[in-house]
Coordinates of C-alpha atoms in Angstrom, one line a residue:
M1 CA -54.1 19.9 -1.8
R2 CA -54.2 16.4 -0.3
K3 CA -53.1 14.9 -3.7
V4 CA -50.2 17.4 -3.9
A5 CA -49.1 16.5 -0.4
L6 CA -49.2 12.8 -1.1
M7 CA -47.2 13.3 -4.3
A8 CA -44.6 15.4 -2.5
R9 CA -44.3 12.7 0.2
E10 CA -43.9 10.0 -2.5
I11 CA -41.1 12.0 -4.2
A12 CA -39.4 12.5 -0.8
L13 CA -39.6 8.8 0.0
N14 CA -38.2 7.9 -3.4
A15 CA -35.4 10.5 -3.4
P16 CA -32.0 9.4 -2.3
T17 CA -30.7 10.1 1.1
V18 CA -27.3 11.6 1.7
G19 CA -25.9 8.2 2.4
Q20 CA -27.4 6.7 -0.8
A21 CA -26.2 9.7 -2.8
L22 CA -22.6 9.3 -1.5
V23 CA -22.6 5.7 -2.7
A24 CA -24.0 6.7 -6.1
G25 CA -21.2 9.3 -6.3
L26 CA -18.6 6.6 -5.6
R27 CA -20.1 4.3 -8.3
L28 CA -20.0 7.2 -10.7
R29 CA -16.3 7.5 -10.1
G30 CA -15.6 3.9 -10.8
V31 CA -15.6 2.4 -7.3
E32 CA -16.5 -1.3 -7.5
V33 CA -15.7 -2.5 -4.0
V34 CA -16.0 -1.2 -0.5
F35 CA -14.7 -2.8 2.7
G36 CA -16.5 -2.3 5.9
I37 CA -18.4 -3.5 9.0
P38 CA -21.9 -1.9 9.3
G39 CA -23.2 -0.3 12.4
V40 CA -26.2 1.8 13.4
H41 CA -24.2 4.9 12.4
T42 CA -23.7 3.9 8.8
I43 CA -27.0 2.3 7.9
Q44 CA -27.8 5.0 5.4
L45 CA -24.5 4.3 3.6
Y46 CA -25.4 0.7 3.4
R47 CA -28.9 1.6 2.1
G48 CA -26.9 2.8 -0.9
L49 CA -25.3 -0.6 -1.4
A50 CA -28.6 -2.3 -1.8
G51 CA -29.0 -4.1 -5.1
G52 CA -25.3 -4.9 -5.4
A53 CA -24.2 -2.0 -7.5
I54 CA -20.9 -1.9 -5.4
R55 CA -19.5 -5.1 -4.0
H56 CA -19.3 -5.1 -0.2
V57 CA -16.6 -7.2 1.6
I58 CA -16.9 -7.8 5.4
P59 CA -13.6 -7.7 7.3
R60 CA -13.5 -8.9 10.9
H61 CA -12.0 -5.7 12.2
E62 CA -12.0 -2.1 11.0
Q63 CA -8.2 -2.0 10.9
S64 CA -8.3 -4.8 8.4
A65 CA -11.0 -2.9 6.4
G66 CA -8.3 -0.3 5.9
F67 CA -5.6 -2.8 5.1
M68 CA -7.9 -4.4 2.6
A69 CA -8.5 -1.0 1.0
D70 CA -4.7 -0.5 0.9
G71 CA -4.0 -3.9 -0.8
Y72 CA -6.8 -3.3 -3.2
A73 CA -5.4 0.1 -4.2
R74 CA -1.8 -1.1 -4.6
A75 CA -2.9 -4.0 -6.8
S76 CA -5.5 -2.2 -8.9
G77 CA -4.1 1.4 -9.1
K78 CA -7.5 2.7 -8.0
P79 CA -8.5 4.1 -4.6
G80 CA -9.5 1.6 -2.0
V81 CA -12.6 2.5 0.0
A82 CA -13.6 1.6 3.5
F83 CA -16.8 2.4 5.4
V84 CA -16.5 2.6 9.2
I85 CA -18.7 3.7 12.1
T86 CA -18.3 6.8 14.2
G87 CA -15.7 6.7 16.9
P88 CA -14.2 3.3 17.4
G89 CA -14.6 2.3 13.8
L90 CA -12.6 5.2 12.7
T91 CA -10.0 5.0 15.5
N92 CA -9.5 1.3 14.6
A93 CA -8.8 2.2 11.0
I94 CA -6.2 4.9 11.9
T95 CA -3.3 2.4 11.8
A96 CA -4.2 1.4 8.3
M97 CA -4.6 5.0 7.2
A98 CA -1.1 5.8 8.6
Q99 CA 0.4 2.9 6.7
A100 CA -1.3 4.2 3.5
R101 CA 0.0 7.7 4.2
E102 CA 3.6 6.5 4.6
D103 CA 3.5 4.4 1.4
S104 CA 1.5 6.9 -0.7
V105 CA -1.5 4.6 -1.2
P106 CA -4.9 6.2 -2.2
M107 CA -7.5 5.3 0.4
L108 CA -10.9 6.8 1.0
V109 CA -12.4 6.2 4.5
I110 CA -16.0 7.3 5.0
S111 CA -17.3 7.4 8.5
G112 CA -20.3 8.7 10.5
V113 CA -20.0 11.2 13.2
N114 CA -22.5 12.2 15.9
H115 CA -25.3 14.8 15.4
R116 CA -24.2 18.2 14.5
D117 CA -25.6 19.9 17.6
S118 CA -23.7 17.5 19.9
L119 CA -20.2 17.8 18.4
G120 CA -17.6 19.1 20.8
R121 CA -20.0 19.4 23.7
G122 CA -19.0 16.3 25.7
L123 CA -22.6 15.0 26.2
G124 CA -21.6 11.4 26.5
H125 CA -23.1 10.2 23.2
L126 CA -22.4 6.8 21.9
H127 CA -19.0 6.6 20.1
E128 CA -18.3 10.3 21.0
L129 CA -14.9 11.8 20.5
P130 CA -13.9 15.4 21.5
D131 CA -13.1 16.3 17.9
Q132 CA -13.2 13.4 15.5
R133 CA -12.3 15.3 12.4
G134 CA -9.7 17.3 14.1
M135 CA -8.0 14.1 15.3
I136 CA -7.9 12.7 11.7
A137 CA -6.8 16.0 10.2
T138 CA -3.4 15.6 11.8
L139 CA -3.0 12.5 9.6
C140 CA -4.7 13.3 6.3
P141 CA -7.3 15.6 4.7
S142 CA -10.7 15.4 6.4
I143 CA -14.0 16.8 5.2
R144 CA -17.4 16.9 7.0
I145 CA -20.5 16.9 4.9
E146 CA -22.9 19.1 6.7
A147 CA -25.6 19.5 4.0
P148 CA -26.7 17.5 1.0
D149 CA -25.3 19.9 -1.5
Q150 CA -21.8 19.2 -0.2
I151 CA -21.6 15.6 -1.3
E152 CA -20.3 16.2 -4.8
P153 CA -17.7 18.8 -3.7
A154 CA -16.4 16.5 -1.0
L155 CA -16.0 13.5 -3.4
T156 CA -14.5 15.7 -6.1
R157 CA -11.9 17.0 -3.6
A158 CA -11.1 13.4 -2.4
F159 CA -10.6 12.0 -5.9
A160 CA -8.5 15.1 -7.0
H161 CA -6.3 14.3 -4.0
F162 CA -5.8 10.8 -5.4
S163 CA -5.1 11.8 -9.0
S164 CA -3.3 15.1 -8.8
E165 CA -1.2 15.0 -5.6
R166 CA 0.9 12.6 -3.7
P167 CA -1.8 10.0 -2.9
G168 CA -2.6 8.9 0.5
P169 CA -5.6 8.5 2.8
F170 CA -8.6 10.9 2.7
H171 CA -11.4 11.0 5.2
I172 CA -15.1 12.1 4.8
E173 CA -17.4 12.1 7.8
V174 CA -21.2 12.5 7.7
P175 CA -23.2 13.5 10.9
L176 CA -26.0 11.1 11.9
D177 CA -28.6 13.8 11.3
V178 CA -27.3 14.5 7.8
M179 CA -27.1 10.9 6.6
P180 CA -30.9 10.5 6.1
L181 CA -31.6 13.9 4.6
Q182 CA -33.0 14.1 1.1
A183 CA -30.2 14.6 -1.4
P184 CA -30.1 15.7 -5.0
P185 CA -29.6 13.0 -7.5
A186 CA -26.0 12.2 -8.5
P187 CA -24.8 13.9 -11.7
D188 CA -25.0 12.0 -15.0
K189 CA -21.2 11.7 -15.2
A190 CA -18.2 12.3 -12.9
P191 CA -16.0 15.3 -13.3
L192 CA -12.8 14.7 -15.3
P193 CA -10.0 13.6 -13.0
A194 CA -7.7 16.3 -11.8
L195 CA -4.2 16.0 -13.3
P196 CA -0.9 16.1 -11.4
P197 CA 1.5 19.0 -12.0
Q198 CA 3.3 18.9 -15.3
A199 CA 7.0 19.6 -16.0
D200 CA 7.6 22.5 -18.3
S201 CA 9.8 22.3 -21.4
A202 CA 12.6 24.2 -19.8
E203 CA 12.8 21.7 -16.9
I204 CA 12.8 18.8 -19.3
D205 CA 15.6 20.5 -21.4
R206 CA 17.7 21.1 -18.3
A207 CA 17.3 17.6 -17.0
A208 CA 18.2 16.1 -20.4
A209 CA 21.3 18.3 -20.6
L210 CA 22.5 17.2 -17.2
L211 CA 21.9 13.5 -18.1
N212 CA 23.5 13.8 -21.5
D213 CA 26.7 15.2 -19.9
A214 CA 26.9 12.3 -17.4
K215 CA 29.4 9.5 -17.9
R216 CA 28.1 7.2 -15.1
P217 CA 24.4 8.0 -14.5
V218 CA 22.4 6.0 -12.0
I219 CA 18.6 5.9 -11.6
L220 CA 16.8 5.6 -8.2
A221 CA 13.3 4.3 -8.8
G222 CA 10.7 4.5 -6.1
G223 CA 7.0 3.7 -5.8
G224 CA 6.1 6.6 -7.9
M225 CA 7.3 4.6 -10.9
R226 CA 5.1 1.5 -10.2
K227 CA 2.8 2.1 -13.2
A228 CA 5.6 3.3 -15.6
E229 CA 7.7 0.3 -16.2
A230 CA 8.0 0.8 -20.0
A231 CA 9.2 4.4 -19.5
L232 CA 11.7 3.3 -16.9
R233 CA 13.1 0.6 -19.1
A234 CA 13.4 2.8 -22.1
L235 CA 15.1 5.6 -20.2
A236 CA 17.5 3.3 -18.4
E237 CA 18.5 1.7 -21.7
A238 CA 19.0 5.0 -23.4
L239 CA 21.2 6.3 -20.6
D240 CA 22.8 2.9 -20.0
A241 CA 22.1 3.6 -16.3
P242 CA 21.8 1.0 -13.5
V243 CA 18.4 1.2 -11.8
I244 CA 18.3 0.8 -8.0
T245 CA 14.7 0.0 -7.0
T246 CA 13.2 0.7 -3.5
T247 CA 10.8 -1.8 -1.9
N248 CA 7.7 -0.2 -3.5
A249 CA 9.3 -0.3 -6.9
R250 CA 10.3 -4.0 -6.8
G251 CA 9.0 -6.0 -9.8
L252 CA 9.9 -3.3 -12.3
I253 CA 12.2 -4.4 -15.2
H254 CA 12.6 -7.9 -13.7
G255 CA 15.7 -9.7 -14.7
H256 CA 17.1 -6.7 -16.7
P257 CA 20.8 -6.4 -17.0
L258 CA 20.6 -2.8 -15.6
L259 CA 18.5 -3.7 -12.6
V260 CA 19.8 -3.5 -9.0
P261 CA 16.9 -4.8 -6.9
A262 CA 18.7 -3.9 -3.6
S263 CA 18.0 -1.5 -0.8
P264 CA 20.2 1.7 -0.7
S265 CA 20.6 0.8 3.0
L266 CA 23.3 -1.7 1.8
D267 CA 26.9 -0.6 1.1
A268 CA 27.0 -1.9 -2.4
P269 CA 24.2 0.3 -3.8
R270 CA 25.5 3.2 -1.9
A271 CA 28.9 2.7 -3.5
L272 CA 27.3 2.6 -6.9
M273 CA 25.5 5.9 -6.1
A274 CA 28.7 7.5 -4.8
A275 CA 30.6 6.6 -8.0
S276 CA 27.9 8.1 -10.2
D277 CA 28.3 11.5 -11.7
R278 CA 24.6 12.1 -11.9
L279 CA 21.7 10.5 -9.9
L280 CA 18.2 10.6 -11.3
A281 CA 15.7 10.1 -8.5
L282 CA 12.2 9.2 -9.9
G283 CA 9.2 9.0 -7.5
T284 CA 11.1 8.2 -4.3
E285 CA 10.8 10.0 -1.0
F286 CA 14.2 8.8 0.4
G287 CA 12.4 7.3 3.5
Q288 CA 14.6 5.8 6.2
T289 CA 13.3 2.3 5.8
D290 CA 14.5 2.2 2.2
Y291 CA 17.7 4.3 2.4
D292 CA 18.9 3.9 6.0
M293 CA 17.3 0.8 7.5
Y294 CA 20.1 0.4 10.0
V295 CA 20.0 4.1 11.0
R296 CA 23.8 4.4 10.6
G297 CA 23.9 7.4 8.3
G298 CA 26.7 7.4 5.6
L299 CA 24.5 8.0 2.5
P300 CA 26.6 9.4 -0.3
E301 CA 26.4 13.1 -1.3
M302 CA 23.2 13.5 -3.4
S303 CA 22.8 17.3 -3.7
G304 CA 23.8 17.1 -7.4
M305 CA 20.9 14.8 -8.3
I306 CA 17.9 15.4 -10.5
R307 CA 14.8 14.7 -8.5
V308 CA 11.3 14.2 -9.8
D309 CA 8.3 13.9 -7.4
V310 CA 4.7 14.8 -7.5
D311 CA 4.9 16.3 -4.0
A312 CA 6.5 19.7 -3.7
A313 CA 6.9 19.3 0.0
Q314 CA 8.9 16.2 -0.5
L315 CA 11.2 18.0 -3.0
A316 CA 11.9 20.7 -0.5
R317 CA 13.2 18.2 2.1
Q318 CA 16.2 17.0 0.0
P319 CA 18.8 19.2 -1.8
A320 CA 19.0 18.7 -5.5
A321 CA 20.6 20.3 -8.5
L322 CA 17.3 20.2 -10.3
A323 CA 13.9 19.4 -8.6
I324 CA 10.9 18.8 -10.8
C325 CA 7.4 18.7 -9.3
A326 CA 5.6 16.4 -11.7
D327 CA 4.5 12.8 -12.2
A328 CA 7.7 10.7 -12.4
G329 CA 6.5 8.4 -15.1
A330 CA 5.4 11.4 -17.3
V331 CA 8.8 13.0 -16.9
A332 CA 10.6 9.8 -17.8
R333 CA 8.5 9.6 -21.0
A334 CA 9.1 13.2 -21.8
L335 CA 12.9 12.8 -21.4
M336 CA 13.2 10.1 -24.0
S337 CA 13.1 12.4 -27.1
H338 CA 15.9 14.5 -25.6
I339 CA 18.4 11.8 -24.5
R340 CA 21.4 10.9 -26.6
Q341 CA 22.0 7.1 -26.6
K342 CA 25.2 6.4 -24.7
A343 CA 27.4 3.6 -23.5
A344 CA 28.1 4.0 -19.8
D345 CA 29.2 0.5 -18.8
G346 CA 25.8 0.3 -17.0
A347 CA 25.3 -3.5 -17.2
A348 CA 28.7 -4.2 -15.8
R349 CA 28.2 -1.7 -12.9
A350 CA 24.8 -3.2 -12.2
A351 CA 26.0 -6.8 -12.2
A352 CA 28.9 -6.0 -9.8
T353 CA 26.5 -4.2 -7.5
R354 CA 24.0 -7.1 -7.6
S355 CA 26.6 -9.6 -6.7
A356 CA 28.1 -7.5 -3.9
A357 CA 24.7 -6.5 -2.4
R358 CA 23.5 -10.1 -2.3
A359 CA 26.7 -11.2 -0.6
E360 CA 26.4 -8.4 1.9
L361 CA 23.2 -9.9 3.4
P362 CA 23.8 -11.4 6.8
E363 CA 24.3 -15.2 6.8
Y364 CA 21.0 -15.9 8.5
M365 CA 19.1 -13.9 5.8
Q366 CA 20.5 -16.0 2.9
P367 CA 18.1 -19.0 3.4
Q368 CA 15.3 -16.6 4.1
L369 CA 15.9 -15.0 0.7
A370 CA 16.0 -18.4 -0.8
V371 CA 12.5 -19.1 0.5
V372 CA 11.2 -15.9 -1.1
E373 CA 12.8 -16.9 -4.4
A374 CA 11.2 -20.3 -4.0
I375 CA 7.8 -18.6 -3.8
R376 CA 8.5 -16.8 -7.1
A377 CA 9.6 -20.1 -8.7
A378 CA 6.5 -22.0 -7.6
M379 CA 4.0 -19.2 -8.3
P380 CA 5.3 -17.0 -11.1
N381 CA 3.8 -13.6 -11.6
A382 CA 2.1 -13.8 -8.2
L383 CA 1.4 -10.9 -5.9
I384 CA 3.5 -11.3 -2.7
V385 CA 2.0 -9.3 0.1
G386 CA 4.1 -9.2 3.2
D387 CA 3.9 -8.5 6.9
S388 CA 6.8 -7.6 9.1
T389 CA 8.5 -10.9 9.2
Q390 CA 12.0 -12.2 8.6
P391 CA 11.9 -13.3 5.0
V392 CA 10.1 -10.0 4.1
Y393 CA 12.9 -8.0 5.7
A394 CA 15.4 -10.1 3.7
G395 CA 13.5 -9.5 0.4
N396 CA 13.2 -5.8 1.1
L397 CA 17.0 -5.6 1.3
Y398 CA 17.5 -7.7 -1.9
Y399 CA 15.0 -9.4 -4.1
D400 CA 14.0 -9.2 -7.8
H401 CA 10.3 -9.9 -8.2
D402 CA 8.7 -10.8 -11.5
R403 CA 5.6 -8.7 -11.5
P404 CA 5.5 -4.8 -11.5
G405 CA 3.8 -3.7 -8.2
G406 CA 3.7 -7.4 -7.1
W407 CA 5.9 -7.1 -4.0
F408 CA 4.7 -4.9 -1.2
N409 CA 4.5 -5.1 2.5
A410 CA 4.2 -3.2 5.8
A411 CA 7.8 -3.6 6.8
T412 CA 8.6 -0.2 5.3
G413 CA 7.1 3.2 6.2
Y414 CA 4.7 2.9 9.2
G415 CA 5.6 -0.7 9.8
A416 CA 2.2 -2.1 11.0
L417 CA 2.1 -5.7 12.1
G418 CA -1.0 -7.6 11.1
Y419 CA -1.1 -5.9 7.7
G420 CA -0.6 -9.0 5.5
P421 CA -3.9 -10.9 5.6
G422 CA -6.1 -7.9 5.0
A423 CA -3.9 -6.4 2.3
A424 CA -3.6 -9.8 0.5
I425 CA -7.4 -10.1 0.5
G426 CA -7.8 -6.7 -1.0
A427 CA -5.1 -7.5 -3.6
A428 CA -6.9 -10.8 -4.5
I429 CA -10.2 -8.9 -5.0
A430 CA -8.5 -6.3 -7.2
C431 CA -6.7 -8.9 -9.4
P432 CA -9.0 -12.0 -9.5
E433 CA -6.8 -13.6 -12.2
A434 CA -3.6 -13.5 -10.0
Q435 CA -2.2 -15.8 -7.4
V436 CA -1.7 -14.0 -4.1
V437 CA 0.7 -15.0 -1.3
C438 CA 0.4 -13.5 2.2
L439 CA 3.8 -13.9 3.7
I440 CA 3.5 -13.4 7.5
G441 CA 5.1 -14.5 10.7
D442 CA 3.4 -16.4 13.5
G443 CA 3.5 -13.4 15.7
G444 CA 2.1 -11.0 13.0
L445 CA -0.7 -13.5 12.2
Q446 CA -2.0 -13.2 15.7
F447 CA -2.7 -9.4 15.1
S448 CA -5.4 -10.2 12.6
P449 CA -6.1 -14.0 12.5
A450 CA -9.8 -13.7 11.9
E451 CA -9.3 -12.2 8.5
L452 CA -8.5 -15.6 7.1
R453 CA -12.3 -16.3 7.4
V454 CA -12.9 -13.5 4.9
A455 CA -10.7 -15.3 2.3
R456 CA -12.8 -18.3 2.9
D457 CA -16.1 -16.4 2.6
E458 CA -15.0 -14.8 -0.6
N459 CA -13.3 -18.0 -1.9
L460 CA -10.1 -16.1 -2.8
P461 CA -6.9 -17.7 -4.2
V462 CA -4.8 -16.5 -1.3
T463 CA -2.0 -18.7 0.1
F464 CA -1.3 -17.7 3.7
L465 CA 2.3 -18.7 4.2
V466 CA 3.2 -18.5 7.8
W467 CA 6.9 -18.2 8.9
N468 CA 6.6 -19.9 12.2
N469 CA 9.6 -19.2 14.4
S470 CA 7.6 -19.3 17.6
G471 CA 7.7 -15.6 18.5
Y472 CA 9.2 -12.3 17.5
R473 CA 12.6 -13.5 16.5
E474 CA 13.6 -10.4 14.5
I475 CA 13.0 -8.4 17.7
A476 CA 14.8 -10.9 19.8
N477 CA 17.8 -10.6 17.5
A478 CA 17.7 -6.8 18.0
F479 CA 17.8 -7.3 21.8
R480 CA 20.9 -9.6 21.4
D481 CA 22.6 -7.1 19.0
V482 CA 22.8 -4.5 21.8
G483 CA 23.6 -7.0 24.6
A484 CA 20.1 -6.7 26.2
E485 CA 18.2 -9.5 27.9
V486 CA 15.4 -10.7 25.6
I487 CA 12.0 -9.9 27.1
G488 CA 8.5 -10.2 25.6
C489 CA 9.5 -11.9 22.4
D490 CA 8.0 -15.4 22.9
P491 CA 4.3 -15.4 22.5
S492 CA 3.1 -18.9 22.1
P493 CA 2.2 -19.6 18.4
L494 CA -1.2 -20.8 17.2
K495 CA -1.6 -24.5 16.6
L496 CA -1.8 -23.8 12.9
D497 CA -3.3 -27.1 11.9
A498 CA -6.2 -26.6 14.2
F499 CA -6.5 -22.9 13.3
A500 CA -6.6 -23.8 9.6
A501 CA -9.4 -26.3 10.3
A502 CA -11.3 -23.6 12.2
C503 CA -11.0 -21.4 9.1
D504 CA -12.0 -24.2 6.8
L505 CA -8.7 -23.9 5.0
P506 CA -6.5 -26.7 3.5
F507 CA -3.3 -27.0 5.6
A508 CA 0.2 -28.2 5.0
S509 CA 3.4 -27.9 7.2
V510 CA 6.9 -27.9 5.7
S511 CA 10.4 -27.2 6.9
D512 CA 12.2 -23.9 6.1
D513 CA 14.1 -25.6 3.3
A514 CA 13.5 -23.6 0.1
E515 CA 12.9 -26.7 -2.0
A516 CA 10.3 -28.0 0.5
V517 CA 8.5 -24.6 0.3
R518 CA 8.6 -24.6 -3.5
E519 CA 7.1 -28.1 -3.7
A520 CA 4.3 -27.3 -1.2
L521 CA 3.4 -24.1 -3.1
A522 CA 3.5 -25.8 -6.5
R523 CA 0.6 -28.1 -5.5
P524 CA -2.6 -26.9 -7.2
S525 CA -5.1 -25.0 -5.1
S526 CA -8.3 -23.3 -6.2
G527 CA -9.1 -21.3 -3.1
P528 CA -7.5 -20.1 0.1
R529 CA -5.0 -22.3 1.9
L530 CA -2.6 -22.1 4.8
I531 CA 1.0 -23.4 4.7
E532 CA 3.2 -23.4 7.7
I533 CA 7.0 -23.0 7.4
R534 CA 8.5 -24.5 10.5
V535 CA 11.7 -22.4 11.2
S536 CA 14.6 -24.3 12.5
Q537 CA 15.7 -23.2 16.0

């Protein structure tokens, strides 16, 4: 009997805990990196990371753990994963989760939560919230694992959300008294990924008929087409249709005669849309920060469009002649065998719109756009990860990037300042062969300055390019535009040379002349560096 008891104890000691089994389930599903700051409430998760099966990256703040997961997901196409502690760890990450929700970025956040018998009782436990899961459920799906046999169903549900629906954040929480329980071993292989809804043949036939009848078609391409560049190019060429790209679609069909890399907030793309006799909207949610940045209304009539989106709820929010709930890239590919090649003067219409859209930018934005184009010239095929700063706003309005999915930022959607450093680090980890630029203002940098140490710790090839205009100049301009006294827009900037030294980063300071920026960026660098752009007053 004693021998049997000892054997049972040995088996129990060697069996995985719930925390370890969760990590094994992540590894089974192809997760290679997690971002997180450990705490006493997540030790069992970290026990699962022992041995280095999954790379762990330490941010300096949980908000940046989420931003790193976001940048990793956008650059890799795979879900980004963050581990956070109960209570403040999760609430710190909410901003990043909201940004991911607005931009349809797959992000899995796994947190602890207090003991099951304490939840909702207000006993004053460490990190206690009245209803942690209920709070997060207003933002995204949230599951609590209350027993070891719920691990696999929770992970399967999360990854189905990423592969078969409009992606976004997903939250799993594990009570402290569940984390150390003995768990069953992970399965030998992960379940097959759930598939997004598929268009039926009648929908494809109807869409093709409408497009074949069009004389002046125009394509609106959103973030849902980021991974479908070849299909977008082929369809645009078959239809001879100009392609207007939103911010999250920038980098697609770079330099193509049919491309219009301009925001539909501008008058010129709107005029192109209005003159079209058929709009084809692929994977775009018609968000305000893409289609009406200046909140002035005036969008052309679009109810006759063909709209394709993976999210049925999104389709219901915008009238359309034909709404197809399916993956936009798959529909574009399916349409190709049904489209009759046509000549619709597409290149001429696109060229005229490009010229008019660029000229439409305010005068002060023209040199800012020149700086963005200098980055592209000095660092071709780089990932440019932006914060909410002036040259990023200019680029969102008009800019043709040279890498699919290589231009993204937080100046759209939720609009979180301090996004850039974390997201750039995540992108650099996802794409170790790529050069990465974090384009951020001096004000935004002060939201998350400590993350530059992470780039140093990981020796990542990230260039932190700081647009230093000594404050929040974009906001100050907004005050002036409405005739209000400017208040609260002049936080003193960091002394960037000393700050770079504190982060052990090479430093350079240049004027805001585009050629000076290009020359500074063109100098070789093997690891992270900080370059200040001194903005003329």
